[in-house]
Amino acid sequence: MATPAVSHPVVRTSEPTRLGLRVRLRDLWAWRELLGNLIRREIKAKYKTSVLGAAWSMLNPMLYLAVFTLVFSVLLNRGMPNFPVYLLSGLLAWGLFSSSVSQAARSVVDNSSLVTKAYFPSEVLPLATIGSTMFDLALQALVLAAFMVIFRVGVLGWNLLLLPLSLFALLTFTAAVALFVAAANVRYRDVQHLLAIALLAWFWMTPIVYQSGFVYTTLAQRDLLGVSLYQLYLANPMAVIVEGFHRALYGAVAPGGELVLLPVSVSWLALIIGAVAVGSLVLLLLTWSFFFRRSGDFAEEL
């Protein structure tokens, strides 16, 4: 007599199958002390055996500044007024995004012993990488402030209101991408390697080194299937966010008559950044749901 086939259902670990936003936010708040400890651990681990310690976070943008100043201002003769302030204000936003996402991709895998032995909201792992990267952002902001004083670049005005809005959009978008890559990398370890390539391409698609005004004059009159290439360019959320940082901190749209930033009003730019922020919130809910569905199986896959 044939033995009937026995099915082996997949058993999820710890988590329900659907994200309950209110309940999950309450759980994250209850585990806020763990999140703080993980952030402190990330910061200490980064600089523990380093001779210069946290000074490396300040030297990193200085190295970028030296290289790009040599290439663009000297070799290519494409200098712009107050280039250090322009570059550093863009790097401020990009550095937080790229570092957070890169570290978040390995956050669950690198903490496998913690995930498999104890219950806690797994979201705190990628979120901790964002928290530790914000420490670097604060140090790099000091470097930018020093150059603003040296070059006497004043940013007092309505443009400063773009900074908190841009920062909110940046953190929301970063959290959304971080949660996605953290969950995907648990099952597909190639994600962390593909991410490095994607971030490199993304960097050059974002107006950090070159003028966003140059992009405007080059693409505004060109289209693809009836859609302006300039509008397609603005579909890159980081391009909009970095432009917000530039407008808030660099300030001048056309210093010395040269178009550096987008020739738009502060209110128009605030509207676009607001749209990116809203879109990032929607994306965050989607990637958070994806992370939550995958998190129940982390212990089995690690």
PDB file of C-alpha atoms in Angstrom:
ATOM      1  CA  MET A   1       0.000   0.000   0.000  1.00  0.00           C
ATOM      2  CA  ALA A   2       1.436   3.353  -1.044  1.00  0.00           C
ATOM      3  CA  THR A   3       2.309   5.732   1.739  1.00  0.00           C
ATOM      4  CA  PRO A   4       0.428   9.040   1.389  1.00  0.00           C
ATOM      5  CA  ALA A   5       2.586  12.057   0.684  1.00  0.00           C
ATOM      6  CA  VAL A   6       3.191  14.206   3.703  1.00  0.00           C
ATOM      7  CA  SER A   7       3.239  17.959   3.141  1.00  0.00           C
ATOM      8  CA  HIS A   8       5.656  20.120   5.071  1.00  0.00           C
ATOM      9  CA  PRO A   9       4.222  23.594   5.456  1.00  0.00           C
ATOM     10  CA  VAL A  10       6.607  26.499   5.645  1.00  0.00           C
ATOM     11  CA  VAL A  11       6.625  27.813   9.182  1.00  0.00           C
ATOM     12  CA  ARG A  12       7.308  31.497   9.585  1.00  0.00           C
ATOM     13  CA  THR A  13       9.290  32.612  12.588  1.00  0.00           C
ATOM     14  CA  SER A  14       7.955  35.207  14.998  1.00  0.00           C
ATOM     15  CA  GLU A  15       6.091  37.503  12.642  1.00  0.00           C
ATOM     16  CA  PRO A  16       2.507  37.667  11.318  1.00  0.00           C
ATOM     17  CA  THR A  17       2.068  37.694   7.555  1.00  0.00           C
ATOM     18  CA  ARG A  18       0.869  41.295   7.203  1.00  0.00           C
ATOM     19  CA  LEU A  19       2.240  44.581   8.444  1.00  0.00           C
ATOM     20  CA  GLY A  20       0.071  46.318  11.010  1.00  0.00           C
ATOM     21  CA  LEU A  21       1.462  49.831  10.849  1.00  0.00           C
ATOM     22  CA  ARG A  22       0.180  51.111  14.191  1.00  0.00           C
ATOM     23  CA  VAL A  23       1.202  47.961  16.058  1.00  0.00           C
ATOM     24  CA  ARG A  24       4.621  47.910  14.394  1.00  0.00           C
ATOM     25  CA  LEU A  25       5.314  51.538  15.216  1.00  0.00           C
ATOM     26  CA  ARG A  26       4.434  50.752  18.825  1.00  0.00           C
ATOM     27  CA  ASP A  27       6.872  47.812  18.738  1.00  0.00           C
ATOM     28  CA  LEU A  28       9.651  49.987  17.317  1.00  0.00           C
ATOM     29  CA  TRP A  29       9.068  52.569  20.036  1.00  0.00           C
ATOM     30  CA  ALA A  30       9.230  49.856  22.685  1.00  0.00           C
ATOM     31  CA  TRP A  31      12.591  48.723  21.268  1.00  0.00           C
ATOM     32  CA  ARG A  32      14.009  52.238  20.896  1.00  0.00           C
ATOM     33  CA  GLU A  33      16.730  51.506  23.463  1.00  0.00           C
ATOM     34  CA  LEU A  34      18.022  48.647  21.296  1.00  0.00           C
ATOM     35  CA  LEU A  35      18.019  50.954  18.287  1.00  0.00           C
ATOM     36  CA  GLY A  36      20.073  53.517  20.203  1.00  0.00           C
ATOM     37  CA  ASN A  37      22.531  50.845  21.351  1.00  0.00           C
ATOM     38  CA  LEU A  38      22.942  49.561  17.792  1.00  0.00           C
ATOM     39  CA  ILE A  39      23.614  53.079  16.514  1.00  0.00           C
ATOM     40  CA  ARG A  40      26.264  53.607  19.195  1.00  0.00           C
ATOM     41  CA  ARG A  41      27.779  50.217  18.387  1.00  0.00           C
ATOM     42  CA  GLU A  42      27.950  51.064  14.675  1.00  0.00           C
ATOM     43  CA  ILE A  43      29.699  54.357  15.402  1.00  0.00           C
ATOM     44  CA  LYS A  44      32.187  52.788  17.825  1.00  0.00           C
ATOM     45  CA  ALA A  45      32.964  49.887  15.483  1.00  0.00           C
ATOM     46  CA  LYS A  46      33.623  52.281  12.620  1.00  0.00           C
ATOM     47  CA  TYR A  47      36.265  54.287  14.464  1.00  0.00           C
ATOM     48  CA  LYS A  48      37.424  51.906  17.224  1.00  0.00           C
ATOM     49  CA  THR A  49      40.811  50.911  15.743  1.00  0.00           C
ATOM     50  CA  SER A  50      41.289  54.068  13.680  1.00  0.00           C
ATOM     51  CA  VAL A  51      44.106  56.453  14.537  1.00  0.00           C
ATOM     52  CA  LEU A  52      42.241  59.534  13.326  1.00  0.00           C
ATOM     53  CA  GLY A  53      38.854  58.281  14.522  1.00  0.00           C
ATOM     54  CA  ALA A  54      35.862  60.399  13.521  1.00  0.00           C
ATOM     55  CA  ALA A  55      38.176  62.769  11.635  1.00  0.00           C
ATOM     56  CA  TRP A  56      37.970  60.330   8.701  1.00  0.00           C
ATOM     57  CA  SER A  57      34.369  61.391   8.149  1.00  0.00           C
ATOM     58  CA  MET A  58      35.624  64.951   7.704  1.00  0.00           C
ATOM     59  CA  LEU A  59      38.607  63.991   5.536  1.00  0.00           C
ATOM     60  CA  ASN A  60      36.500  61.949   3.116  1.00  0.00           C
ATOM     61  CA  PRO A  61      34.664  64.939   1.573  1.00  0.00           C
ATOM     62  CA  MET A  62      37.949  66.835   1.543  1.00  0.00           C
ATOM     63  CA  LEU A  63      39.455  64.102  -0.648  1.00  0.00           C
ATOM     64  CA  TYR A  64      36.471  64.277  -3.001  1.00  0.00           C
ATOM     65  CA  LEU A  65      36.909  68.042  -3.124  1.00  0.00           C
ATOM     66  CA  ALA A  66      40.612  67.811  -3.980  1.00  0.00           C
ATOM     67  CA  VAL A  67      40.076  65.238  -6.752  1.00  0.00           C
ATOM     68  CA  PHE A  68      37.096  66.898  -8.426  1.00  0.00           C
ATOM     69  CA  THR A  69      38.611  70.361  -8.152  1.00  0.00           C
ATOM     70  CA  LEU A  70      41.704  69.057  -9.957  1.00  0.00           C
ATOM     71  CA  VAL A  71      39.675  67.312 -12.654  1.00  0.00           C
ATOM     72  CA  PHE A  72      36.983  69.903 -13.356  1.00  0.00           C
ATOM     73  CA  SER A  73      38.627  73.205 -12.471  1.00  0.00           C
ATOM     74  CA  VAL A  74      42.193  72.506 -13.604  1.00  0.00           C
ATOM     75  CA  LEU A  75      42.226  69.734 -16.214  1.00  0.00           C
ATOM     76  CA  LEU A  76      38.845  70.410 -17.851  1.00  0.00           C
ATOM     77  CA  ASN A  77      38.808  74.128 -17.096  1.00  0.00           C
ATOM     78  CA  ARG A  78      35.137  74.035 -16.051  1.00  0.00           C
ATOM     79  CA  GLY A  79      35.372  75.905 -12.801  1.00  0.00           C
ATOM     80  CA  MET A  80      32.379  77.519 -11.137  1.00  0.00           C
ATOM     81  CA  PRO A  81      32.121  80.154  -8.412  1.00  0.00           C
ATOM     82  CA  ASN A  82      32.487  78.714  -4.895  1.00  0.00           C
ATOM     83  CA  PHE A  83      32.821  75.169  -6.225  1.00  0.00           C
ATOM     84  CA  PRO A  84      33.770  73.687  -2.787  1.00  0.00           C
ATOM     85  CA  VAL A  85      30.451  74.835  -1.285  1.00  0.00           C
ATOM     86  CA  TYR A  86      28.499  73.467  -4.249  1.00  0.00           C
ATOM     87  CA  LEU A  87      30.249  70.091  -4.145  1.00  0.00           C
ATOM     88  CA  LEU A  88      30.167  69.641  -0.378  1.00  0.00           C
ATOM     89  CA  SER A  89      26.485  70.552  -0.076  1.00  0.00           C
ATOM     90  CA  GLY A  90      25.654  67.878  -2.651  1.00  0.00           C
ATOM     91  CA  LEU A  91      27.949  65.326  -1.029  1.00  0.00           C
ATOM     92  CA  LEU A  92      26.214  65.980   2.277  1.00  0.00           C
ATOM     93  CA  ALA A  93      22.991  64.495   0.908  1.00  0.00           C
ATOM     94  CA  TRP A  94      24.578  61.814  -1.253  1.00  0.00           C
ATOM     95  CA  GLY A  95      26.927  60.607   1.471  1.00  0.00           C
ATOM     96  CA  LEU A  96      24.072  59.882   3.859  1.00  0.00           C
ATOM     97  CA  PHE A  97      22.089  58.061   1.179  1.00  0.00           C
ATOM     98  CA  SER A  98      24.866  55.924  -0.314  1.00  0.00           C
ATOM     99  CA  SER A  99      26.535  55.004   2.985  1.00  0.00           C
ATOM    100  CA  SER A 100      23.239  54.151   4.672  1.00  0.00           C
ATOM    101  CA  VAL A 101      22.004  51.994   1.806  1.00  0.00           C
ATOM    102  CA  SER A 102      25.353  50.216   1.382  1.00  0.00           C
ATOM    103  CA  GLN A 103      25.569  49.356   5.077  1.00  0.00           C
ATOM    104  CA  ALA A 104      21.873  48.485   5.302  1.00  0.00           C
ATOM    105  CA  ALA A 105      22.262  45.852   2.577  1.00  0.00           C
ATOM    106  CA  ARG A 106      24.421  43.777   4.956  1.00  0.00           C
ATOM    107  CA  SER A 107      22.770  44.807   8.217  1.00  0.00           C
ATOM    108  CA  VAL A 108      20.629  41.691   8.648  1.00  0.00           C
ATOM    109  CA  VAL A 109      23.249  39.255   7.326  1.00  0.00           C
ATOM    110  CA  ASP A 110      26.006  40.680   9.526  1.00  0.00           C
ATOM    111  CA  ASN A 111      23.765  40.395  12.598  1.00  0.00           C
ATOM    112  CA  SER A 112      22.605  36.847  11.871  1.00  0.00           C
ATOM    113  CA  SER A 113      23.544  35.619  15.352  1.00  0.00           C
ATOM    114  CA  LEU A 114      21.312  38.267  16.885  1.00  0.00           C
ATOM    115  CA  VAL A 115      18.418  37.616  14.491  1.00  0.00           C
ATOM    116  CA  THR A 116      18.406  33.861  15.019  1.00  0.00           C
ATOM    117  CA  LYS A 117      18.682  33.925  18.813  1.00  0.00           C
ATOM    118  CA  ALA A 118      16.410  36.724  19.978  1.00  0.00           C
ATOM    119  CA  TYR A 119      13.160  38.367  18.960  1.00  0.00           C
ATOM    120  CA  PHE A 120      13.085  42.077  18.177  1.00  0.00           C
ATOM    121  CA  PRO A 121      11.719  44.174  15.298  1.00  0.00           C
ATOM    122  CA  SER A 122      14.238  43.454  12.524  1.00  0.00           C
ATOM    123  CA  GLU A 123      13.736  46.924  11.069  1.00  0.00           C
ATOM    124  CA  VAL A 124      16.012  48.348  13.743  1.00  0.00           C
ATOM    125  CA  LEU A 125      19.034  46.821  11.944  1.00  0.00           C
ATOM    126  CA  PRO A 126      18.831  48.844   8.691  1.00  0.00           C
ATOM    127  CA  LEU A 127      17.494  51.860  10.593  1.00  0.00           C
ATOM    128  CA  ALA A 128      20.554  51.748  12.863  1.00  0.00           C
ATOM    129  CA  THR A 129      22.812  52.178   9.834  1.00  0.00           C
ATOM    130  CA  ILE A 130      20.946  55.366   8.943  1.00  0.00           C
ATOM    131  CA  GLY A 131      21.336  56.624  12.502  1.00  0.00           C
ATOM    132  CA  SER A 132      25.088  56.022  12.523  1.00  0.00           C
ATOM    133  CA  THR A 133      25.473  57.676   9.121  1.00  0.00           C
ATOM    134  CA  MET A 134      23.721  60.775  10.441  1.00  0.00           C
ATOM    135  CA  PHE A 135      26.639  61.117  12.856  1.00  0.00           C
ATOM    136  CA  ASP A 136      28.948  61.317   9.833  1.00  0.00           C
ATOM    137  CA  LEU A 137      26.607  63.838   8.220  1.00  0.00           C
ATOM    138  CA  ALA A 138      26.914  66.094  11.280  1.00  0.00           C
ATOM    139  CA  LEU A 139      30.724  66.006  11.068  1.00  0.00           C
ATOM    140  CA  GLN A 140      30.710  66.681   7.322  1.00  0.00           C
ATOM    141  CA  ALA A 141      28.341  69.586   7.880  1.00  0.00           C
ATOM    142  CA  LEU A 142      31.098  71.189   9.977  1.00  0.00           C
ATOM    143  CA  VAL A 143      33.463  70.955   7.006  1.00  0.00           C
ATOM    144  CA  LEU A 144      30.847  72.567   4.773  1.00  0.00           C
ATOM    145  CA  ALA A 145      30.232  75.330   7.326  1.00  0.00           C
ATOM    146  CA  ALA A 146      33.968  76.067   7.415  1.00  0.00           C
ATOM    147  CA  PHE A 147      34.098  76.492   3.630  1.00  0.00           C
ATOM    148  CA  MET A 148      30.987  78.682   3.680  1.00  0.00           C
ATOM    149  CA  VAL A 149      32.765  80.965   6.126  1.00  0.00           C
ATOM    150  CA  ILE A 150      35.987  80.933   4.073  1.00  0.00           C
ATOM    151  CA  PHE A 151      34.211  81.752   0.805  1.00  0.00           C
ATOM    152  CA  ARG A 152      31.743  84.080   2.550  1.00  0.00           C
ATOM    153  CA  VAL A 153      28.753  82.369   1.012  1.00  0.00           C
ATOM    154  CA  GLY A 154      25.627  83.674   2.726  1.00  0.00           C
ATOM    155  CA  VAL A 155      22.429  81.645   2.607  1.00  0.00           C
ATOM    156  CA  LEU A 156      20.076  83.705   4.740  1.00  0.00           C
ATOM    157  CA  GLY A 157      16.651  83.801   3.120  1.00  0.00           C
ATOM    158  CA  TRP A 158      13.631  81.730   2.169  1.00  0.00           C
ATOM    159  CA  ASN A 159      15.926  79.206   0.505  1.00  0.00           C
ATOM    160  CA  LEU A 160      16.932  77.911   3.956  1.00  0.00           C
ATOM    161  CA  LEU A 161      13.420  76.515   4.387  1.00  0.00           C
ATOM    162  CA  LEU A 162      14.277  73.965   1.708  1.00  0.00           C
ATOM    163  CA  LEU A 163      16.857  72.331   3.991  1.00  0.00           C
ATOM    164  CA  PRO A 164      14.527  70.627   6.519  1.00  0.00           C
ATOM    165  CA  LEU A 165      12.141  69.633   3.723  1.00  0.00           C
ATOM    166  CA  SER A 166      14.995  68.164   1.681  1.00  0.00           C
ATOM    167  CA  LEU A 167      16.382  66.375   4.738  1.00  0.00           C
ATOM    168  CA  PHE A 168      12.980  64.828   5.475  1.00  0.00           C
ATOM    169  CA  ALA A 169      12.646  63.643   1.870  1.00  0.00           C
ATOM    170  CA  LEU A 170      16.210  62.291   1.998  1.00  0.00           C
ATOM    171  CA  LEU A 171      15.694  60.315   5.216  1.00  0.00           C
ATOM    172  CA  THR A 172      12.350  58.916   4.033  1.00  0.00           C
ATOM    173  CA  PHE A 173      13.706  57.845   0.649  1.00  0.00           C
ATOM    174  CA  THR A 174      16.855  56.404   2.234  1.00  0.00           C
ATOM    175  CA  ALA A 175      14.821  54.382   4.735  1.00  0.00           C
ATOM    176  CA  ALA A 176      12.636  53.025   1.925  1.00  0.00           C
ATOM    177  CA  VAL A 177      15.595  51.847  -0.157  1.00  0.00           C
ATOM    178  CA  ALA A 178      17.477  50.582   2.915  1.00  0.00           C
ATOM    179  CA  LEU A 179      14.603  48.336   4.018  1.00  0.00           C
ATOM    180  CA  PHE A 180      14.271  46.876   0.531  1.00  0.00           C
ATOM    181  CA  VAL A 181      17.953  46.045  -0.009  1.00  0.00           C
ATOM    182  CA  ALA A 182      18.322  44.719   3.553  1.00  0.00           C
ATOM    183  CA  ALA A 183      15.510  42.201   3.041  1.00  0.00           C
ATOM    184  CA  ALA A 184      16.466  41.272  -0.526  1.00  0.00           C
ATOM    185  CA  ASN A 185      20.096  40.642   0.394  1.00  0.00           C
ATOM    186  CA  VAL A 186      19.154  37.977   2.932  1.00  0.00           C
ATOM    187  CA  ARG A 187      17.932  35.657   0.153  1.00  0.00           C
ATOM    188  CA  TYR A 188      19.974  36.977  -2.770  1.00  0.00           C
ATOM    189  CA  ARG A 189      23.495  37.860  -1.630  1.00  0.00           C
ATOM    190  CA  ASP A 190      24.289  39.291  -5.074  1.00  0.00           C
ATOM    191  CA  VAL A 191      22.226  42.343  -4.115  1.00  0.00           C
ATOM    192  CA  GLN A 192      25.110  43.923  -2.179  1.00  0.00           C
ATOM    193  CA  HIS A 193      27.426  43.615  -5.191  1.00  0.00           C
ATOM    194  CA  LEU A 194      24.872  44.897  -7.690  1.00  0.00           C
ATOM    195  CA  LEU A 195      24.131  47.756  -5.325  1.00  0.00           C
ATOM    196  CA  ALA A 196      27.727  48.996  -5.467  1.00  0.00           C
ATOM    197  CA  ILE A 197      27.494  49.242  -9.264  1.00  0.00           C
ATOM    198  CA  ALA A 198      24.063  50.872  -9.126  1.00  0.00           C
ATOM    199  CA  LEU A 199      25.217  53.514  -6.631  1.00  0.00           C
ATOM    200  CA  LEU A 200      28.198  54.404  -8.813  1.00  0.00           C
ATOM    201  CA  ALA A 201      25.940  54.959 -11.834  1.00  0.00           C
ATOM    202  CA  TRP A 202      23.407  56.776  -9.642  1.00  0.00           C
ATOM    203  CA  PHE A 203      26.097  59.145  -8.389  1.00  0.00           C
ATOM    204  CA  TRP A 204      26.883  60.342 -11.913  1.00  0.00           C
ATOM    205  CA  MET A 205      23.194  60.647 -12.762  1.00  0.00           C
ATOM    206  CA  THR A 206      22.802  63.102  -9.886  1.00  0.00           C
ATOM    207  CA  PRO A 207      24.048  66.745 -10.133  1.00  0.00           C
ATOM    208  CA  ILE A 208      26.629  66.615  -7.369  1.00  0.00           C
ATOM    209  CA  VAL A 209      29.843  67.344  -9.241  1.00  0.00           C
ATOM    210  CA  TYR A 210      28.410  69.069 -12.319  1.00  0.00           C
ATOM    211  CA  GLN A 211      25.935  71.961 -12.437  1.00  0.00           C
ATOM    212  CA  SER A 212      22.239  71.161 -12.442  1.00  0.00           C
ATOM    213  CA  GLY A 213      21.861  74.344 -14.503  1.00  0.00           C
ATOM    214  CA  PHE A 214      24.005  72.719 -17.207  1.00  0.00           C
ATOM    215  CA  VAL A 215      21.649  69.735 -17.221  1.00  0.00           C
ATOM    216  CA  TYR A 216      18.697  72.089 -17.622  1.00  0.00           C
ATOM    217  CA  THR A 217      20.156  73.946 -20.616  1.00  0.00           C
ATOM    218  CA  THR A 218      21.238  70.677 -22.249  1.00  0.00           C
ATOM    219  CA  LEU A 219      18.089  68.584 -21.802  1.00  0.00           C
ATOM    220  CA  ALA A 220      15.230  71.105 -21.666  1.00  0.00           C
ATOM    221  CA  GLN A 221      14.923  71.315 -25.468  1.00  0.00           C
ATOM    222  CA  ARG A 222      15.220  67.579 -26.084  1.00  0.00           C
ATOM    223  CA  ASP A 223      12.552  64.936 -25.724  1.00  0.00           C
ATOM    224  CA  LEU A 224      12.016  61.198 -25.884  1.00  0.00           C
ATOM    225  CA  LEU A 225       8.662  60.021 -27.235  1.00  0.00           C
ATOM    226  CA  GLY A 226       7.210  63.443 -26.519  1.00  0.00           C
ATOM    227  CA  VAL A 227       8.514  63.591 -22.941  1.00  0.00           C
ATOM    228  CA  SER A 228      11.171  66.184 -22.089  1.00  0.00           C
ATOM    229  CA  LEU A 229      14.508  64.619 -21.141  1.00  0.00           C
ATOM    230  CA  TYR A 230      14.738  67.228 -18.410  1.00  0.00           C
ATOM    231  CA  GLN A 231      11.491  65.925 -16.859  1.00  0.00           C
ATOM    232  CA  LEU A 232      12.831  62.384 -17.075  1.00  0.00           C
ATOM    233  CA  TYR A 233      15.978  63.575 -15.342  1.00  0.00           C
ATOM    234  CA  LEU A 234      13.901  64.969 -12.470  1.00  0.00           C
ATOM    235  CA  ALA A 235      12.321  61.526 -12.049  1.00  0.00           C
ATOM    236  CA  ASN A 236      15.506  60.713 -10.140  1.00  0.00           C
ATOM    237  CA  PRO A 237      14.498  61.469  -6.515  1.00  0.00           C
ATOM    238  CA  MET A 238      18.112  62.068  -5.470  1.00  0.00           C
ATOM    239  CA  ALA A 239      18.532  64.713  -8.189  1.00  0.00           C
ATOM    240  CA  VAL A 240      15.625  66.669  -6.694  1.00  0.00           C
ATOM    241  CA  ILE A 241      16.814  66.183  -3.109  1.00  0.00           C
ATOM    242  CA  VAL A 242      20.385  67.225  -3.918  1.00  0.00           C
ATOM    243  CA  GLU A 243      19.037  70.278  -5.745  1.00  0.00           C
ATOM    244  CA  GLY A 244      17.202  71.179  -2.548  1.00  0.00           C
ATOM    245  CA  PHE A 245      20.456  70.985  -0.571  1.00  0.00           C
ATOM    246  CA  HIS A 246      22.232  73.058  -3.226  1.00  0.00           C
ATOM    247  CA  ARG A 247      19.558  75.736  -3.300  1.00  0.00           C
ATOM    248  CA  ALA A 248      19.420  75.895   0.501  1.00  0.00           C
ATOM    249  CA  LEU A 249      23.184  76.031   1.133  1.00  0.00           C
ATOM    250  CA  TYR A 250      24.856  77.183  -2.087  1.00  0.00           C
ATOM    251  CA  GLY A 251      22.011  79.590  -2.699  1.00  0.00           C
ATOM    252  CA  ALA A 252      22.942  81.486  -5.855  1.00  0.00           C
ATOM    253  CA  VAL A 253      21.231  80.309  -9.055  1.00  0.00           C
ATOM    254  CA  ALA A 254      23.529  82.144 -11.453  1.00  0.00           C
ATOM    255  CA  PRO A 255      26.553  83.656  -9.654  1.00  0.00           C
ATOM    256  CA  GLY A 256      28.542  85.881 -11.989  1.00  0.00           C
ATOM    257  CA  GLY A 257      25.998  85.315 -14.770  1.00  0.00           C
ATOM    258  CA  GLU A 258      26.758  81.581 -15.062  1.00  0.00           C
ATOM    259  CA  LEU A 259      23.748  79.291 -14.612  1.00  0.00           C
ATOM    260  CA  VAL A 260      24.664  76.842 -11.848  1.00  0.00           C
ATOM    261  CA  LEU A 261      21.336  75.818 -10.288  1.00  0.00           C
ATOM    262  CA  LEU A 262      17.923  75.250 -11.837  1.00  0.00           C
ATOM    263  CA  PRO A 263      16.331  78.579 -12.844  1.00  0.00           C
ATOM    264  CA  VAL A 264      13.188  78.025 -10.770  1.00  0.00           C
ATOM    265  CA  SER A 265      11.647  79.746  -7.762  1.00  0.00           C
ATOM    266  CA  VAL A 266      12.082  78.499  -4.201  1.00  0.00           C
ATOM    267  CA  SER A 267       8.341  77.786  -3.973  1.00  0.00           C
ATOM    268  CA  TRP A 268       8.373  75.692  -7.172  1.00  0.00           C
ATOM    269  CA  LEU A 269      11.364  73.697  -5.947  1.00  0.00           C
ATOM    270  CA  ALA A 270       9.695  73.220  -2.541  1.00  0.00           C
ATOM    271  CA  LEU A 271       6.632  71.818  -4.331  1.00  0.00           C
ATOM    272  CA  ILE A 272       8.747  69.302  -6.261  1.00  0.00           C
ATOM    273  CA  ILE A 273      10.688  68.256  -3.141  1.00  0.00           C
ATOM    274  CA  GLY A 274       7.378  67.893  -1.309  1.00  0.00           C
ATOM    275  CA  ALA A 275       6.148  65.607  -4.080  1.00  0.00           C
ATOM    276  CA  VAL A 276       9.328  63.515  -3.706  1.00  0.00           C
ATOM    277  CA  ALA A 277       8.736  63.370   0.056  1.00  0.00           C
ATOM    278  CA  VAL A 278       5.157  62.147  -0.407  1.00  0.00           C
ATOM    279  CA  GLY A 279       6.261  59.616  -3.006  1.00  0.00           C
ATOM    280  CA  SER A 280       9.016  58.448  -0.668  1.00  0.00           C
ATOM    281  CA  LEU A 281       6.473  57.903   2.114  1.00  0.00           C
ATOM    282  CA  VAL A 282       4.401  55.718  -0.204  1.00  0.00           C
ATOM    283  CA  LEU A 283       7.546  53.848  -1.260  1.00  0.00           C
ATOM    284  CA  LEU A 284       8.512  53.436   2.398  1.00  0.00           C
ATOM    285  CA  LEU A 285       5.184  51.775   3.178  1.00  0.00           C
ATOM    286  CA  LEU A 286       5.658  49.395   0.238  1.00  0.00           C
ATOM    287  CA  THR A 287       9.238  48.435   1.069  1.00  0.00           C
ATOM    288  CA  TRP A 288       8.422  48.200   4.771  1.00  0.00           C
ATOM    289  CA  SER A 289       5.644  45.725   3.932  1.00  0.00           C
ATOM    290  CA  PHE A 290       8.095  43.793   1.766  1.00  0.00           C
ATOM    291  CA  PHE A 291      10.681  43.764   4.568  1.00  0.00           C
ATOM    292  CA  PHE A 292       8.051  42.686   7.095  1.00  0.00           C
ATOM    293  CA  ARG A 293       6.853  39.784   4.947  1.00  0.00           C
ATOM    294  CA  ARG A 294      10.420  38.607   4.451  1.00  0.00           C
ATOM    295  CA  SER A 295      11.512  39.134   8.074  1.00  0.00           C
ATOM    296  CA  GLY A 296       9.515  36.150   9.339  1.00  0.00           C
ATOM    297  CA  ASP A 297      11.828  33.883   7.357  1.00  0.00           C
ATOM    298  CA  PHE A 298      15.134  35.576   8.192  1.00  0.00           C
ATOM    299  CA  ALA A 299      16.041  33.065  10.902  1.00  0.00           C
ATOM    300  CA  GLU A 300      15.584  30.140   8.476  1.00  0.00           C
ATOM    301  CA  GLU A 301      17.533  31.750   5.629  1.00  0.00           C
ATOM    302  CA  LEU A 302      20.527  33.021   7.580  1.00  0.00           C
TER     303      LEU A 302
END
